[in-house]
Amino acid sequence: MQKVEQLYEGKAKKVYATDDPALVIVSYKDDATAFNGLKKGTIAGKGVVNNRMTNMMMRLLEEKGVPTHFVEELSDRETLVKKVKIVPLEVIIRNVSAGSFSKRYGVKEGIVFDAPTIEFSYKNDELGDPLLNTYHALALKLATKEEIALIEKYAFTVNEVLKEYFLALGVKLIDFKLEFGKTADGTIVLADEISPDTCRFWDAKTDEKLDKDRFRRDMGGVEDAYREIFKRVTSRPAN
Ligand code: ADP
Ligand code: UDP
């Protein structure tokens, strides 16, 4: 499958059309941003880690009954996926307090929740991805009630599958962001990526951060953290 033309360049990936209108190629960059693009940098090797890790997670989730956009890994940085219309909702699941949750509610990081939480943001860079609830999403016609219910169900399934998978690798899954899309026939599938850019991973023994927080917070060891999580993931193939 060949790239025909670039459709979009985002902060972390490029999207290309192919000669099949139902398929696009996603190409992962080493560019990193945080705080809605205010902080910019490069994380060497990130594109390869995020591409390959995302694909492993997508294959695992397909097996567990979550439909995804994944079609075929083409190279270290490029993957063929089903073209979807992205539902403009960022779906965030949390198992442990961190990041904006801790800031918003004034609690320390690391509080383990009795049950996972779900929240939605309106995927809109100009507005800074504002938090919204399902009534707001319906009012804005971002998705139907049925679609939102399905997205919630899939998101919690993703959490159960990934939590167990990462724990076996000695990693706590703290929180993560998902995006869903609609194929031409209206099917809702999991899209975008599942990577250290979009998940918080803490070492199960030491609570060391193995994700993009090292970049966001200028902690150093960013490349090493991406390499370490990738090493663990590839040491125990998902399938
Ligand atoms: P951003 O747009 O936030 O800067 P990226 O750099 O990751 O993010 O760009 C990738 C873009 O591709 C995102 O807008 C994402 O929603 C979109 N996308 C992800 N998967 C698909 C898909 N299967 N079909 C079409 N677009 C997709
Ligand atoms: N996240 C993401 N993209 C975003 C916002 C959040 O991938 O635009 C991920 C982030 O990596 C973390 C989870 O979603 O794993 C929750 O992020 P949070 O709301 O705490 O925001 P942050 O602290 O990143 O501003």
PDB file of C-alpha atoms and ligand atoms in Angstrom:
ATOM      1  CA  MET A   1       0.000   0.000   0.000  1.00  0.00           C
ATOM      2  CA  GLN A   2       1.485   3.348  -1.082  1.00  0.00           C
ATOM      3  CA  LYS A   3       1.131   6.848   0.381  1.00  0.00           C
ATOM      4  CA  VAL A   4      -0.694   9.053  -2.117  1.00  0.00           C
ATOM      5  CA  GLU A   5      -0.862  12.473  -0.443  1.00  0.00           C
ATOM      6  CA  GLN A   6      -0.519  13.893   3.040  1.00  0.00           C
ATOM      7  CA  LEU A   7      -3.968  14.585   4.501  1.00  0.00           C
ATOM      8  CA  TYR A   8      -2.910  15.977   7.854  1.00  0.00           C
ATOM      9  CA  GLU A   9       0.099  16.731   9.985  1.00  0.00           C
ATOM     10  CA  GLY A  10      -0.581  16.651  13.707  1.00  0.00           C
ATOM     11  CA  LYS A  11       1.673  17.195  16.682  1.00  0.00           C
ATOM     12  CA  ALA A  12       2.882  13.590  16.844  1.00  0.00           C
ATOM     13  CA  LYS A  13       1.770  11.917  13.628  1.00  0.00           C
ATOM     14  CA  LYS A  14       1.134  12.458   9.933  1.00  0.00           C
ATOM     15  CA  VAL A  15      -1.791  10.924   8.110  1.00  0.00           C
ATOM     16  CA  TYR A  16      -1.578   9.955   4.416  1.00  0.00           C
ATOM     17  CA  ALA A  17      -4.239   8.924   1.909  1.00  0.00           C
ATOM     18  CA  THR A  18      -3.719   5.643   0.042  1.00  0.00           C
ATOM     19  CA  ASP A  19      -5.223   4.436  -3.219  1.00  0.00           C
ATOM     20  CA  ASP A  20      -7.942   2.739  -1.138  1.00  0.00           C
ATOM     21  CA  PRO A  21     -10.351   5.448   0.118  1.00  0.00           C
ATOM     22  CA  ALA A  22     -11.181   3.325   3.182  1.00  0.00           C
ATOM     23  CA  LEU A  23      -7.552   3.153   4.365  1.00  0.00           C
ATOM     24  CA  VAL A  24      -4.963   5.682   5.524  1.00  0.00           C
ATOM     25  CA  ILE A  25      -1.326   5.410   6.578  1.00  0.00           C
ATOM     26  CA  VAL A  26      -0.311   6.889   9.926  1.00  0.00           C
ATOM     27  CA  SER A  27       3.327   7.913  10.306  1.00  0.00           C
ATOM     28  CA  TYR A  28       4.714   8.460  13.810  1.00  0.00           C
ATOM     29  CA  LYS A  29       7.159  11.330  14.446  1.00  0.00           C
ATOM     30  CA  ASP A  30       9.667  11.906  17.248  1.00  0.00           C
ATOM     31  CA  ASP A  31       8.149  15.361  17.888  1.00  0.00           C
ATOM     32  CA  ALA A  32       6.744  15.865  21.361  1.00  0.00           C
ATOM     33  CA  THR A  33       4.437  18.584  22.649  1.00  0.00           C
ATOM     34  CA  ALA A  34       2.769  19.276  25.969  1.00  0.00           C
ATOM     35  CA  PHE A  35       0.396  21.819  27.475  1.00  0.00           C
ATOM     36  CA  ASN A  36      -1.617  22.119  24.261  1.00  0.00           C
ATOM     37  CA  GLY A  37       1.462  22.728  22.116  1.00  0.00           C
ATOM     38  CA  LEU A  38       3.124  25.346  24.374  1.00  0.00           C
ATOM     39  CA  LYS A  39       6.067  23.068  25.164  1.00  0.00           C
ATOM     40  CA  LYS A  40       7.831  21.522  22.168  1.00  0.00           C
ATOM     41  CA  GLY A  41      10.683  19.064  21.831  1.00  0.00           C
ATOM     42  CA  THR A  42      11.963  15.845  20.344  1.00  0.00           C
ATOM     43  CA  ILE A  43      12.157  12.433  21.929  1.00  0.00           C
ATOM     44  CA  ALA A  44      14.587  10.323  19.892  1.00  0.00           C
ATOM     45  CA  GLY A  45      13.071   7.005  18.895  1.00  0.00           C
ATOM     46  CA  LYS A  46       9.603   7.867  20.233  1.00  0.00           C
ATOM     47  CA  GLY A  47       7.896   7.377  16.859  1.00  0.00           C
ATOM     48  CA  VAL A  48       9.103   3.797  16.617  1.00  0.00           C
ATOM     49  CA  VAL A  49       8.103   2.962  20.205  1.00  0.00           C
ATOM     50  CA  ASN A  50       4.660   4.546  19.874  1.00  0.00           C
ATOM     51  CA  ASN A  51       3.923   2.943  16.510  1.00  0.00           C
ATOM     52  CA  ARG A  52       4.965  -0.565  17.485  1.00  0.00           C
ATOM     53  CA  MET A  53       3.498  -0.418  20.985  1.00  0.00           C
ATOM     54  CA  THR A  54       0.178   0.952  19.732  1.00  0.00           C
ATOM     55  CA  ASN A  55      -0.079  -1.876  17.217  1.00  0.00           C
ATOM     56  CA  MET A  56       0.602  -4.521  19.861  1.00  0.00           C
ATOM     57  CA  MET A  57      -2.100  -3.014  22.069  1.00  0.00           C
ATOM     58  CA  MET A  58      -4.583  -2.783  19.191  1.00  0.00           C
ATOM     59  CA  ARG A  59      -4.037  -6.469  18.301  1.00  0.00           C
ATOM     60  CA  LEU A  60      -4.515  -7.489  21.934  1.00  0.00           C
ATOM     61  CA  LEU A  61      -7.694  -5.413  22.241  1.00  0.00           C
ATOM     62  CA  GLU A  62      -9.163  -6.827  18.992  1.00  0.00           C
ATOM     63  CA  GLU A  63      -8.678 -10.292  20.493  1.00  0.00           C
ATOM     64  CA  LYS A  64     -10.566  -9.159  23.581  1.00  0.00           C
ATOM     65  CA  GLY A  65     -13.529  -7.919  21.537  1.00  0.00           C
ATOM     66  CA  VAL A  66     -12.765  -4.203  21.102  1.00  0.00           C
ATOM     67  CA  PRO A  67     -12.938  -3.256  17.393  1.00  0.00           C
ATOM     68  CA  THR A  68     -10.011  -1.058  16.324  1.00  0.00           C
ATOM     69  CA  HIS A  69      -8.758   0.812  13.271  1.00  0.00           C
ATOM     70  CA  PHE A  70      -5.628  -1.370  13.014  1.00  0.00           C
ATOM     71  CA  VAL A  71      -4.966  -3.086   9.671  1.00  0.00           C
ATOM     72  CA  GLU A  72      -1.234  -3.727   9.167  1.00  0.00           C
ATOM     73  CA  GLU A  73       2.132  -2.521  10.471  1.00  0.00           C
ATOM     74  CA  LEU A  74       4.073  -1.345   7.395  1.00  0.00           C
ATOM     75  CA  SER A  75       7.373  -0.373   8.996  1.00  0.00           C
ATOM     76  CA  ASP A  76       8.899   0.814  12.271  1.00  0.00           C
ATOM     77  CA  ARG A  77       7.072   4.129  12.028  1.00  0.00           C
ATOM     78  CA  GLU A  78       4.167   3.519   9.648  1.00  0.00           C
ATOM     79  CA  THR A  79       0.902   1.650   9.972  1.00  0.00           C
ATOM     80  CA  LEU A  80      -2.050   1.077   7.691  1.00  0.00           C
ATOM     81  CA  VAL A  81      -5.328   1.799   9.470  1.00  0.00           C
ATOM     82  CA  LYS A  82      -9.000   2.101   8.573  1.00  0.00           C
ATOM     83  CA  LYS A  83      -9.848   5.686   7.758  1.00  0.00           C
ATOM     84  CA  VAL A  84     -12.320   6.992  10.315  1.00  0.00           C
ATOM     85  CA  LYS A  85     -14.087  10.181  11.165  1.00  0.00           C
ATOM     86  CA  ILE A  86     -12.732  10.882  14.633  1.00  0.00           C
ATOM     87  CA  VAL A  87     -15.436  11.386  17.289  1.00  0.00           C
ATOM     88  CA  PRO A  88     -14.235  14.706  18.765  1.00  0.00           C
ATOM     89  CA  LEU A  89     -14.112  13.392  22.320  1.00  0.00           C
ATOM     90  CA  GLU A  90     -10.989  12.567  24.295  1.00  0.00           C
ATOM     91  CA  VAL A  91     -11.944   9.715  26.566  1.00  0.00           C
ATOM     92  CA  ILE A  92      -9.895   9.578  29.759  1.00  0.00           C
ATOM     93  CA  ILE A  93      -9.907   6.654  32.158  1.00  0.00           C
ATOM     94  CA  ARG A  94      -8.163   6.871  35.522  1.00  0.00           C
ATOM     95  CA  ASN A  95      -7.242   4.194  38.056  1.00  0.00           C
ATOM     96  CA  VAL A  96      -5.021   6.393  40.245  1.00  0.00           C
ATOM     97  CA  SER A  97      -5.006  10.172  40.831  1.00  0.00           C
ATOM     98  CA  ALA A  98      -2.471  12.136  38.773  1.00  0.00           C
ATOM     99  CA  GLY A  99      -2.056  15.091  36.428  1.00  0.00           C
ATOM    100  CA  SER A 100      -5.052  17.314  35.825  1.00  0.00           C
ATOM    101  CA  PHE A 101      -7.244  15.259  38.210  1.00  0.00           C
ATOM    102  CA  SER A 102      -4.928  16.010  41.132  1.00  0.00           C
ATOM    103  CA  LYS A 103      -4.665  19.652  40.131  1.00  0.00           C
ATOM    104  CA  ARG A 104      -8.413  20.172  39.598  1.00  0.00           C
ATOM    105  CA  TYR A 105      -9.523  18.501  42.824  1.00  0.00           C
ATOM    106  CA  GLY A 106      -6.527  19.468  44.980  1.00  0.00           C
ATOM    107  CA  VAL A 107      -5.432  15.944  45.875  1.00  0.00           C
ATOM    108  CA  LYS A 108      -1.996  14.338  45.810  1.00  0.00           C
ATOM    109  CA  GLU A 109      -0.955  11.998  43.018  1.00  0.00           C
ATOM    110  CA  GLY A 110      -1.015   8.257  43.658  1.00  0.00           C
ATOM    111  CA  ILE A 111      -4.409   7.765  45.349  1.00  0.00           C
ATOM    112  CA  VAL A 112      -5.729   4.401  44.147  1.00  0.00           C
ATOM    113  CA  PHE A 113      -9.427   4.617  43.263  1.00  0.00           C
ATOM    114  CA  ASP A 114     -11.918   1.934  44.340  1.00  0.00           C
ATOM    115  CA  ALA A 115     -13.273   1.973  40.783  1.00  0.00           C
ATOM    116  CA  PRO A 116     -11.955   3.539  37.577  1.00  0.00           C
ATOM    117  CA  THR A 117     -13.291   6.951  36.529  1.00  0.00           C
ATOM    118  CA  ILE A 118     -14.195   8.152  33.054  1.00  0.00           C
ATOM    119  CA  GLU A 119     -14.282  11.701  31.725  1.00  0.00           C
ATOM    120  CA  PHE A 120     -14.595  13.354  28.351  1.00  0.00           C
ATOM    121  CA  SER A 121     -12.913  16.384  26.828  1.00  0.00           C
ATOM    122  CA  TYR A 122     -14.045  18.146  23.690  1.00  0.00           C
ATOM    123  CA  LYS A 123     -11.196  17.487  21.209  1.00  0.00           C
ATOM    124  CA  ASN A 124     -10.651  21.064  20.085  1.00  0.00           C
ATOM    125  CA  ASP A 125      -7.147  22.552  20.259  1.00  0.00           C
ATOM    126  CA  GLU A 126      -8.373  26.158  19.897  1.00  0.00           C
ATOM    127  CA  LEU A 127     -10.498  25.779  23.018  1.00  0.00           C
ATOM    128  CA  GLY A 128      -7.811  23.809  24.880  1.00  0.00           C
ATOM    129  CA  ASP A 129      -9.790  20.513  24.943  1.00  0.00           C
ATOM    130  CA  PRO A 130     -12.356  21.599  27.585  1.00  0.00           C
ATOM    131  CA  LEU A 131     -13.821  19.019  29.933  1.00  0.00           C
ATOM    132  CA  LEU A 132     -17.473  18.168  29.217  1.00  0.00           C
ATOM    133  CA  ASN A 133     -20.113  15.698  30.340  1.00  0.00           C
ATOM    134  CA  THR A 134     -22.306  13.454  28.190  1.00  0.00           C
ATOM    135  CA  TYR A 135     -25.191  15.976  28.206  1.00  0.00           C
ATOM    136  CA  HIS A 136     -22.855  18.606  26.762  1.00  0.00           C
ATOM    137  CA  ALA A 137     -21.565  16.110  24.177  1.00  0.00           C
ATOM    138  CA  LEU A 138     -25.159  15.388  23.127  1.00  0.00           C
ATOM    139  CA  ALA A 139     -26.069  19.093  23.047  1.00  0.00           C
ATOM    140  CA  LEU A 140     -23.065  19.746  20.808  1.00  0.00           C
ATOM    141  CA  LYS A 141     -24.030  16.710  18.686  1.00  0.00           C
ATOM    142  CA  LEU A 142     -20.522  15.274  19.008  1.00  0.00           C
ATOM    143  CA  ALA A 143     -21.987  11.741  19.134  1.00  0.00           C
ATOM    144  CA  THR A 144     -25.319  10.006  19.745  1.00  0.00           C
ATOM    145  CA  LYS A 145     -26.407   8.594  23.092  1.00  0.00           C
ATOM    146  CA  GLU A 146     -25.908   5.061  21.768  1.00  0.00           C
ATOM    147  CA  GLU A 147     -22.433   5.887  20.469  1.00  0.00           C
ATOM    148  CA  ILE A 148     -21.417   7.398  23.802  1.00  0.00           C
ATOM    149  CA  ALA A 149     -22.688   4.324  25.671  1.00  0.00           C
ATOM    150  CA  LEU A 150     -20.683   2.055  23.355  1.00  0.00           C
ATOM    151  CA  ILE A 151     -17.558   4.224  23.689  1.00  0.00           C
ATOM    152  CA  GLU A 152     -17.851   4.059  27.496  1.00  0.00           C
ATOM    153  CA  LYS A 153     -18.240   0.287  27.401  1.00  0.00           C
ATOM    154  CA  TYR A 154     -15.216  -0.139  25.121  1.00  0.00           C
ATOM    155  CA  ALA A 155     -13.123   2.286  27.195  1.00  0.00           C
ATOM    156  CA  PHE A 156     -13.706   0.328  30.417  1.00  0.00           C
ATOM    157  CA  THR A 157     -12.913  -2.929  28.610  1.00  0.00           C
ATOM    158  CA  VAL A 158      -9.675  -1.392  27.325  1.00  0.00           C
ATOM    159  CA  ASN A 159      -8.842  -0.473  30.928  1.00  0.00           C
ATOM    160  CA  GLU A 160      -9.422  -3.980  32.277  1.00  0.00           C
ATOM    161  CA  VAL A 161      -7.375  -5.596  29.489  1.00  0.00           C
ATOM    162  CA  LEU A 162      -4.474  -3.137  29.681  1.00  0.00           C
ATOM    163  CA  LYS A 163      -4.372  -2.936  33.490  1.00  0.00           C
ATOM    164  CA  GLU A 164      -3.877  -6.700  33.704  1.00  0.00           C
ATOM    165  CA  TYR A 165      -1.461  -6.778  30.771  1.00  0.00           C
ATOM    166  CA  PHE A 166       0.804  -4.070  32.208  1.00  0.00           C
ATOM    167  CA  LEU A 167       0.704  -5.378  35.769  1.00  0.00           C
ATOM    168  CA  ALA A 168       2.199  -8.628  34.457  1.00  0.00           C
ATOM    169  CA  LEU A 169       5.064  -6.464  33.128  1.00  0.00           C
ATOM    170  CA  GLY A 170       5.571  -4.822  36.512  1.00  0.00           C
ATOM    171  CA  VAL A 171       3.831  -1.614  35.438  1.00  0.00           C
ATOM    172  CA  LYS A 172       0.859   0.216  36.975  1.00  0.00           C
ATOM    173  CA  LEU A 173      -1.543   1.759  34.470  1.00  0.00           C
ATOM    174  CA  ILE A 174      -2.400   5.070  36.147  1.00  0.00           C
ATOM    175  CA  ASP A 175      -4.547   6.740  33.470  1.00  0.00           C
ATOM    176  CA  PHE A 176      -4.850   7.068  29.693  1.00  0.00           C
ATOM    177  CA  LYS A 177      -6.613   8.849  26.852  1.00  0.00           C
ATOM    178  CA  LEU A 178      -8.462   7.120  24.013  1.00  0.00           C
ATOM    179  CA  GLU A 179      -9.964   8.370  20.769  1.00  0.00           C
ATOM    180  CA  PHE A 180     -12.677   6.598  18.832  1.00  0.00           C
ATOM    181  CA  GLY A 181     -13.729   6.983  15.215  1.00  0.00           C
ATOM    182  CA  LYS A 182     -16.508   6.028  12.840  1.00  0.00           C
ATOM    183  CA  THR A 183     -15.834   4.025   9.689  1.00  0.00           C
ATOM    184  CA  ALA A 184     -17.750   4.752   6.476  1.00  0.00           C
ATOM    185  CA  ASP A 185     -20.472   2.262   7.495  1.00  0.00           C
ATOM    186  CA  GLY A 186     -20.907   3.964  10.884  1.00  0.00           C
ATOM    187  CA  THR A 187     -19.089   1.382  13.012  1.00  0.00           C
ATOM    188  CA  ILE A 188     -17.395   2.806  16.110  1.00  0.00           C
ATOM    189  CA  VAL A 189     -13.782   1.636  16.432  1.00  0.00           C
ATOM    190  CA  LEU A 190     -10.881   2.480  18.715  1.00  0.00           C
ATOM    191  CA  ALA A 191      -8.482   4.770  16.798  1.00  0.00           C
ATOM    192  CA  ASP A 192      -5.393   6.935  17.309  1.00  0.00           C
ATOM    193  CA  GLU A 193      -2.710   5.540  19.646  1.00  0.00           C
ATOM    194  CA  ILE A 194      -1.987   3.823  22.952  1.00  0.00           C
ATOM    195  CA  SER A 195       1.536   4.749  23.982  1.00  0.00           C
ATOM    196  CA  PRO A 196       3.640   6.482  26.658  1.00  0.00           C
ATOM    197  CA  ASP A 197       2.416   9.745  25.070  1.00  0.00           C
ATOM    198  CA  THR A 198      -1.190   8.934  25.951  1.00  0.00           C
ATOM    199  CA  CYS A 199      -0.899   6.736  29.061  1.00  0.00           C
ATOM    200  CA  ARG A 200       0.703   7.170  32.472  1.00  0.00           C
ATOM    201  CA  PHE A 201       2.814   4.161  33.410  1.00  0.00           C
ATOM    202  CA  TRP A 202       4.494   3.807  36.818  1.00  0.00           C
ATOM    203  CA  ASP A 203       6.909   1.040  37.721  1.00  0.00           C
ATOM    204  CA  ALA A 204       4.973  -1.275  40.076  1.00  0.00           C
ATOM    205  CA  LYS A 205       7.791  -1.475  42.631  1.00  0.00           C
ATOM    206  CA  THR A 206       9.342   1.999  42.608  1.00  0.00           C
ATOM    207  CA  ASP A 207       6.582   4.227  41.127  1.00  0.00           C
ATOM    208  CA  GLU A 208       9.195   5.510  38.672  1.00  0.00           C
ATOM    209  CA  LYS A 209       7.484   7.267  35.768  1.00  0.00           C
ATOM    210  CA  LEU A 210       7.845   5.511  32.412  1.00  0.00           C
ATOM    211  CA  ASP A 211       5.879   7.951  30.249  1.00  0.00           C
ATOM    212  CA  LYS A 212       5.591  11.456  28.807  1.00  0.00           C
ATOM    213  CA  ASP A 213       5.380  13.062  32.257  1.00  0.00           C
ATOM    214  CA  ARG A 214       9.206  12.922  32.230  1.00  0.00           C
ATOM    215  CA  PHE A 215       9.085  15.314  29.250  1.00  0.00           C
ATOM    216  CA  ARG A 216       6.207  17.450  30.550  1.00  0.00           C
ATOM    217  CA  ARG A 217       7.943  17.930  33.915  1.00  0.00           C
ATOM    218  CA  ASP A 218      11.563  18.163  32.688  1.00  0.00           C
ATOM    219  CA  MET A 219      12.523  15.142  34.764  1.00  0.00           C
ATOM    220  CA  GLY A 220      15.250  13.855  32.420  1.00  0.00           C
ATOM    221  CA  GLY A 221      15.582  10.247  31.298  1.00  0.00           C
ATOM    222  CA  VAL A 222      12.806  10.670  28.759  1.00  0.00           C
ATOM    223  CA  GLU A 223      14.301   8.460  26.033  1.00  0.00           C
ATOM    224  CA  ASP A 224      15.288   5.841  28.623  1.00  0.00           C
ATOM    225  CA  ALA A 225      11.731   5.712  29.938  1.00  0.00           C
ATOM    226  CA  TYR A 226      10.300   5.107  26.448  1.00  0.00           C
ATOM    227  CA  ARG A 227      12.983   2.456  25.828  1.00  0.00           C
ATOM    228  CA  GLU A 228      12.246   0.756  29.158  1.00  0.00           C
ATOM    229  CA  ILE A 229       8.480   0.484  28.665  1.00  0.00           C
ATOM    230  CA  PHE A 230       9.049  -0.737  25.104  1.00  0.00           C
ATOM    231  CA  LYS A 231      11.547  -3.346  26.337  1.00  0.00           C
ATOM    232  CA  ARG A 232       8.980  -4.684  28.787  1.00  0.00           C
ATOM    233  CA  VAL A 233       6.200  -4.750  26.192  1.00  0.00           C
ATOM    234  CA  THR A 234       8.346  -6.564  23.634  1.00  0.00           C
ATOM    235  CA  SER A 235       9.634  -9.008  26.260  1.00  0.00           C
ATOM    236  CA  ARG A 236       6.145 -10.459  26.525  1.00  0.00           C
ATOM    237  CA  PRO A 237       4.388 -10.197  23.170  1.00  0.00           C
ATOM    238  CA  ALA A 238       0.677  -9.488  23.589  1.00  0.00           C
ATOM    239  CA  ASN A 239      -0.199 -12.268  21.159  1.00  0.00           C
TER     240      ASN A 239
HETATM  241  P1  ADP B   1      -3.066  15.997  16.999  1.00  0.00           P
HETATM  242  O1  ADP B   1      -4.074  16.134  15.905  1.00  0.00           O
HETATM  243  O2  ADP B   1      -3.727  16.069  18.362  1.00  0.00           O
HETATM  244  O3  ADP B   1      -1.886  16.890  16.868  1.00  0.00           O
HETATM  245  P2  ADP B   1      -1.573  13.599  16.098  1.00  0.00           P
HETATM  246  O4  ADP B   1      -0.294  14.262  15.778  1.00  0.00           O
HETATM  247  O5  ADP B   1      -1.526  12.298  16.808  1.00  0.00           O
HETATM  248  O6  ADP B   1      -2.573  14.472  16.986  1.00  0.00           O
HETATM  249  O7  ADP B   1      -2.309  13.459  14.707  1.00  0.00           O
HETATM  250  C1  ADP B   1      -2.969  12.319  14.298  1.00  0.00           C
HETATM  251  C2  ADP B   1      -4.387  12.697  13.931  1.00  0.00           C
HETATM  252  O8  ADP B   1      -4.976  11.590  13.248  1.00  0.00           O
HETATM  253  C3  ADP B   1      -5.251  12.973  15.141  1.00  0.00           C
HETATM  254  O9  ADP B   1      -6.027  14.131  14.910  1.00  0.00           O
HETATM  255  C4  ADP B   1      -6.129  11.736  15.247  1.00  0.00           C
HETATM  256  O10 ADP B   1      -7.379  12.034  15.798  1.00  0.00           O
HETATM  257  C5  ADP B   1      -6.242  11.301  13.805  1.00  0.00           C
HETATM  258  N1  ADP B   1      -6.492   9.870  13.602  1.00  0.00           N
HETATM  259  C6  ADP B   1      -6.124   8.836  14.383  1.00  0.00           C
HETATM  260  N2  ADP B   1      -6.524   7.664  13.858  1.00  0.00           N
HETATM  261  C7  ADP B   1      -7.155   7.946  12.699  1.00  0.00           C
HETATM  262  C8  ADP B   1      -7.809   7.161  11.686  1.00  0.00           C
HETATM  263  N3  ADP B   1      -7.880   5.836  11.790  1.00  0.00           N
HETATM  264  N4  ADP B   1      -8.374   7.819  10.632  1.00  0.00           N
HETATM  265  C9  ADP B   1      -8.294   9.165  10.532  1.00  0.00           C
HETATM  266  N5  ADP B   1      -7.703   9.968  11.440  1.00  0.00           N
HETATM  267  C10 ADP B   1      -7.130   9.368  12.516  1.00  0.00           C
HETATM  268  N1  UDP B   2      -3.756  12.747  27.673  1.00  0.00           N
HETATM  269  C1  UDP B   2      -3.440  12.703  26.328  1.00  0.00           C
HETATM  270  N2  UDP B   2      -3.711  13.798  25.551  1.00  0.00           N
HETATM  271  C2  UDP B   2      -4.288  14.920  26.039  1.00  0.00           C
HETATM  272  C3  UDP B   2      -4.603  14.970  27.421  1.00  0.00           C
HETATM  273  C4  UDP B   2      -4.328  13.862  28.202  1.00  0.00           C
HETATM  274  O1  UDP B   2      -2.948  11.694  25.841  1.00  0.00           O
HETATM  275  O2  UDP B   2      -4.521  15.869  25.271  1.00  0.00           O
HETATM  276  C5  UDP B   2      -3.478  11.581  28.539  1.00  0.00           C
HETATM  277  C6  UDP B   2      -2.299  11.809  29.476  1.00  0.00           C
HETATM  278  O3  UDP B   2      -1.111  11.308  28.900  1.00  0.00           O
HETATM  279  C7  UDP B   2      -2.680  11.026  30.698  1.00  0.00           C
HETATM  280  C8  UDP B   2      -4.212  11.028  30.701  1.00  0.00           C
HETATM  281  O4  UDP B   2      -4.594  11.364  29.366  1.00  0.00           O
HETATM  282  O5  UDP B   2      -2.247   9.679  30.579  1.00  0.00           O
HETATM  283  C9  UDP B   2      -4.809  12.019  31.668  1.00  0.00           C
HETATM  284  O6  UDP B   2      -4.233  13.278  31.463  1.00  0.00           O
HETATM  285  P1  UDP B   2      -4.599  14.524  32.400  1.00  0.00           P
HETATM  286  O7  UDP B   2      -6.029  14.851  32.224  1.00  0.00           O
HETATM  287  O8  UDP B   2      -4.151  14.232  33.791  1.00  0.00           O
HETATM  288  O9  UDP B   2      -3.850  15.743  31.759  1.00  0.00           O
HETATM  289  P2  UDP B   2      -2.379  16.274  31.809  1.00  0.00           P
HETATM  290  O10 UDP B   2      -1.848  16.109  33.173  1.00  0.00           O
HETATM  291  O11 UDP B   2      -1.669  15.458  30.766  1.00  0.00           O
HETATM  292  O12 UDP B   2      -2.559  17.711  31.399  1.00  0.00           O
END
